[in-house]
Amino acid sequence: MFIRRALRLALSVGLCLNLSLASPLDVGELGLQAERRADTGLVGYLGAIFLGADPYVYFYLSNGNDPLSFKALNKGQPILRPTKGTGGVRDPYLVQGGGNEAGKKWYIIGTDLNIGKTSWDAAQRTGSRGIFVWDSTDLVNFGNERLVNVEDSTAGMVWAPEAIWDAAKDYAPTNIIDLDILPLDTEGKNYLRFMKDESAKTVFVEYSTTGLFGSWTRAGGSKGTIASGVEGPAAYRDNKDDAKIHVLLDFYGGDGYRPYESTDPKGNKWTASSRSGFPSNLRHGSILPINQTLYDSLSKKFGS
């Protein structure tokens, strides 16, 4: 594993590698069980985001335990500015350490791309060959910046890396653009995965009750989608409602992230959430539920 092989993360990186998806099954064939997790220990949410053409990492903290209301930290200034590669980072993804690092280590990974210094054609053909990595022991102070090349000089489009801890497996690459995996238990059996169909420009969801490398079912059947003209799904569970799942979808041709929610993701029943407290123009990133200690530390360090 390029972050640390000891992490044993199942990587989902936005470049075309080899993984064949399971054939869609009948939606009713599998039961999806979400482990009870709503408790007072989780008191808020942290978002790592980039803003439009501004390729740096920004932190957004929820207003209390509201999953749909966020405020900019650090007076709206970036918390990370890359010094390597193109000097820009997009699609930041927060990764929680697992195993012995659980609750002790966090990572931010992201795309090496400052489009102001290149062109989309160049980035797709021979640019964006590496992944930015930073780490932290408190979720507040990130350092140890490195840019890890995972492609040679003839390739490009190493975009939107994401990672998830898999206690039983070493990491495995996929070929699905903008893949976001959401665990629903601590036993490694029940998962949701959100991904973009690059041809149709839609985001859809699949679920598994047999682990990361088991059988996956597309919610809503083979044509089931959540929305079109979107990318960069960022999914997270509600801290107060066991049954509720949130996902942010990046309307890349419009105003960026918009929130959606569901209490029946298996049935592909999604509704647009209220945006009264949700910031505009946020782009492809990630959301992490956090406890009181982390919430207070972030507020103290960065303010608003």
Short mmCIF file of N, CA and C in Angstrom, two decimals, residues 91-155:
data_model
loop_
_atom_site.label_atom_id
_atom_site.label_comp_id
_atom_site.label_asym_id
_atom_site.label_seq_id
_atom_site.Cartn_x
_atom_site.Cartn_y
_atom_site.Cartn_z
N ASP A 91 -10.22 16.70 -5.28
CA ASP A 91 -10.87 15.46 -4.83
C ASP A 91 -10.31 14.93 -3.51
N PRO A 92 -10.09 15.77 -2.49
CA PRO A 92 -9.50 15.27 -1.24
C PRO A 92 -10.41 14.25 -0.56
N TYR A 93 -9.80 13.19 -0.06
CA TYR A 93 -10.55 12.12 0.59
C TYR A 93 -9.95 11.82 1.95
N LEU A 94 -10.80 11.87 2.99
CA LEU A 94 -10.39 11.57 4.36
C LEU A 94 -10.44 10.07 4.60
N VAL A 95 -9.35 9.52 5.08
CA VAL A 95 -9.26 8.08 5.35
C VAL A 95 -8.96 7.87 6.83
N GLN A 96 -9.78 7.06 7.49
CA GLN A 96 -9.51 6.70 8.87
C GLN A 96 -8.59 5.49 8.92
N GLY A 97 -7.57 5.55 9.77
CA GLY A 97 -6.72 4.40 9.96
C GLY A 97 -7.52 3.24 10.55
N GLY A 98 -7.10 2.04 10.26
CA GLY A 98 -7.77 0.85 10.78
C GLY A 98 -6.82 0.01 11.61
N GLY A 99 -7.35 -1.04 12.22
CA GLY A 99 -6.51 -1.92 13.02
C GLY A 99 -5.89 -1.18 14.19
N ASN A 100 -4.58 -1.26 14.32
CA ASN A 100 -3.88 -0.58 15.42
C ASN A 100 -3.89 0.93 15.28
N GLU A 101 -4.24 1.43 14.10
CA GLU A 101 -4.28 2.88 13.88
C GLU A 101 -5.68 3.47 14.06
N ALA A 102 -6.65 2.65 14.34
CA ALA A 102 -8.02 3.15 14.51
C ALA A 102 -8.08 4.19 15.62
N GLY A 103 -8.61 5.36 15.30
CA GLY A 103 -8.72 6.44 16.27
C GLY A 103 -7.41 7.13 16.57
N LYS A 104 -6.34 6.73 15.88
CA LYS A 104 -5.02 7.30 16.15
C LYS A 104 -4.36 7.89 14.91
N LYS A 105 -4.86 7.56 13.73
CA LYS A 105 -4.22 8.01 12.51
C LYS A 105 -5.28 8.27 11.45
N TRP A 106 -5.07 9.37 10.73
CA TRP A 106 -5.95 9.73 9.62
C TRP A 106 -5.09 10.13 8.42
N TYR A 107 -5.65 9.99 7.25
CA TYR A 107 -4.94 10.34 6.02
C TYR A 107 -5.84 11.20 5.14
N ILE A 108 -5.23 12.07 4.36
CA ILE A 108 -5.91 12.75 3.26
C ILE A 108 -5.17 12.37 1.99
N ILE A 109 -5.91 11.85 1.01
CA ILE A 109 -5.34 11.55 -0.29
C ILE A 109 -6.08 12.37 -1.33
N GLY A 110 -5.44 12.66 -2.44
CA GLY A 110 -6.09 13.50 -3.43
C GLY A 110 -5.40 13.47 -4.79
N THR A 111 -6.04 14.09 -5.76
CA THR A 111 -5.56 14.14 -7.14
C THR A 111 -4.53 15.25 -7.31
N ASP A 112 -3.42 14.94 -7.95
CA ASP A 112 -2.41 15.94 -8.29
C ASP A 112 -2.83 16.65 -9.57
N LEU A 113 -3.52 17.77 -9.42
CA LEU A 113 -3.97 18.49 -10.62
C LEU A 113 -4.27 19.95 -10.31
N ASN A 114 -3.52 20.83 -10.94
CA ASN A 114 -3.82 22.26 -10.98
C ASN A 114 -4.09 22.59 -12.43
N ILE A 115 -5.35 22.61 -12.80
CA ILE A 115 -5.71 22.74 -14.21
C ILE A 115 -5.29 24.09 -14.77
N GLY A 116 -5.02 25.07 -13.90
CA GLY A 116 -4.55 26.36 -14.35
C GLY A 116 -3.14 26.32 -14.92
N LYS A 117 -2.41 25.24 -14.63
CA LYS A 117 -1.04 25.11 -15.11
C LYS A 117 -0.91 24.14 -16.29
N THR A 118 -2.03 23.60 -16.72
CA THR A 118 -2.01 22.63 -17.82
C THR A 118 -3.33 22.73 -18.58
N SER A 119 -3.70 21.70 -19.28
CA SER A 119 -4.99 21.65 -19.98
C SER A 119 -5.64 20.31 -19.69
N TRP A 120 -6.94 20.22 -19.93
CA TRP A 120 -7.62 18.95 -19.70
C TRP A 120 -7.09 17.87 -20.63
N ASP A 121 -6.74 18.25 -21.85
CA ASP A 121 -6.21 17.26 -22.78
C ASP A 121 -4.89 16.70 -22.28
N ALA A 122 -3.99 17.57 -21.82
CA ALA A 122 -2.70 17.12 -21.32
C ALA A 122 -2.85 16.30 -20.04
N ALA A 123 -3.77 16.73 -19.17
CA ALA A 123 -3.98 16.00 -17.91
C ALA A 123 -4.51 14.60 -18.16
N GLN A 124 -5.38 14.47 -19.16
CA GLN A 124 -5.95 13.16 -19.48
C GLN A 124 -4.95 12.23 -20.15
N ARG A 125 -4.05 12.82 -20.93
CA ARG A 125 -3.12 11.98 -21.70
C ARG A 125 -1.87 11.60 -20.92
N THR A 126 -1.18 12.59 -20.36
CA THR A 126 0.11 12.30 -19.72
C THR A 126 0.29 12.98 -18.37
N GLY A 127 -0.74 13.64 -17.87
CA GLY A 127 -0.61 14.32 -16.58
C GLY A 127 -1.30 13.54 -15.48
N SER A 128 -1.27 14.08 -14.28
CA SER A 128 -1.96 13.46 -13.14
C SER A 128 -1.60 11.98 -13.00
N ARG A 129 -0.31 11.72 -12.78
CA ARG A 129 0.15 10.33 -12.68
C ARG A 129 0.36 9.89 -11.24
N GLY A 130 0.22 10.83 -10.30
CA GLY A 130 0.47 10.50 -8.91
C GLY A 130 -0.66 10.87 -7.99
N ILE A 131 -0.57 10.42 -6.75
CA ILE A 131 -1.58 10.67 -5.73
C ILE A 131 -0.93 11.37 -4.55
N PHE A 132 -1.52 12.48 -4.11
CA PHE A 132 -1.04 13.16 -2.92
C PHE A 132 -1.46 12.39 -1.67
N VAL A 133 -0.59 12.38 -0.66
CA VAL A 133 -0.89 11.75 0.62
C VAL A 133 -0.37 12.64 1.74
N TRP A 134 -1.21 12.91 2.72
CA TRP A 134 -0.81 13.53 3.98
C TRP A 134 -1.32 12.65 5.12
N ASP A 135 -0.69 12.75 6.29
CA ASP A 135 -1.21 12.00 7.44
C ASP A 135 -1.24 12.85 8.70
N SER A 136 -2.00 12.39 9.68
CA SER A 136 -2.20 13.12 10.92
C SER A 136 -2.46 12.15 12.06
N THR A 137 -2.07 12.55 13.26
CA THR A 137 -2.37 11.75 14.45
C THR A 137 -3.49 12.37 15.29
N ASP A 138 -4.06 13.49 14.81
CA ASP A 138 -5.12 14.14 15.58
C ASP A 138 -6.26 14.68 14.72
N LEU A 139 -6.23 14.48 13.42
CA LEU A 139 -7.21 14.97 12.45
C LEU A 139 -7.19 16.49 12.32
N VAL A 140 -6.25 17.13 12.97
CA VAL A 140 -6.14 18.59 12.94
C VAL A 140 -4.90 19.03 12.18
N ASN A 141 -3.77 18.46 12.53
CA ASN A 141 -2.49 18.83 11.93
C ASN A 141 -2.05 17.74 10.95
N PHE A 142 -2.06 18.08 9.67
CA PHE A 142 -1.66 17.13 8.63
C PHE A 142 -0.30 17.51 8.08
N GLY A 143 0.56 16.51 7.88
CA GLY A 143 1.89 16.74 7.35
C GLY A 143 2.40 15.54 6.60
N ASN A 144 3.73 15.47 6.47
CA ASN A 144 4.38 14.36 5.77
C ASN A 144 3.85 14.24 4.35
N GLU A 145 3.76 15.38 3.67
CA GLU A 145 3.26 15.38 2.29
C GLU A 145 4.14 14.53 1.39
N ARG A 146 3.51 13.69 0.60
CA ARG A 146 4.23 12.97 -0.44
C ARG A 146 3.35 12.82 -1.67
N LEU A 147 3.99 12.72 -2.79
CA LEU A 147 3.32 12.51 -4.06
C LEU A 147 3.81 11.18 -4.61
N VAL A 148 2.92 10.21 -4.64
CA VAL A 148 3.30 8.85 -5.02
C VAL A 148 2.84 8.56 -6.44
N ASN A 149 3.77 8.39 -7.34
CA ASN A 149 3.41 8.07 -8.72
C ASN A 149 2.95 6.62 -8.82
N VAL A 150 1.82 6.43 -9.49
CA VAL A 150 1.28 5.08 -9.68
C VAL A 150 1.11 4.74 -11.15
N GLU A 151 1.49 5.70 -12.02
CA GLU A 151 1.46 5.45 -13.47
C GLU A 151 2.75 5.96 -14.09
N ASP A 152 3.09 5.47 -15.29
CA ASP A 152 4.31 5.91 -15.96
C ASP A 152 4.03 7.13 -16.82
N SER A 153 5.04 7.58 -17.55
CA SER A 153 4.94 8.83 -18.29
C SER A 153 4.01 8.77 -19.49
N THR A 154 3.53 7.59 -19.84
CA THR A 154 2.64 7.46 -21.00
C THR A 154 1.17 7.53 -20.61
N ALA A 155 0.88 7.65 -19.32
CA ALA A 155 -0.51 7.62 -18.86
C ALA A 155 -0.87 8.89 -18.11
#
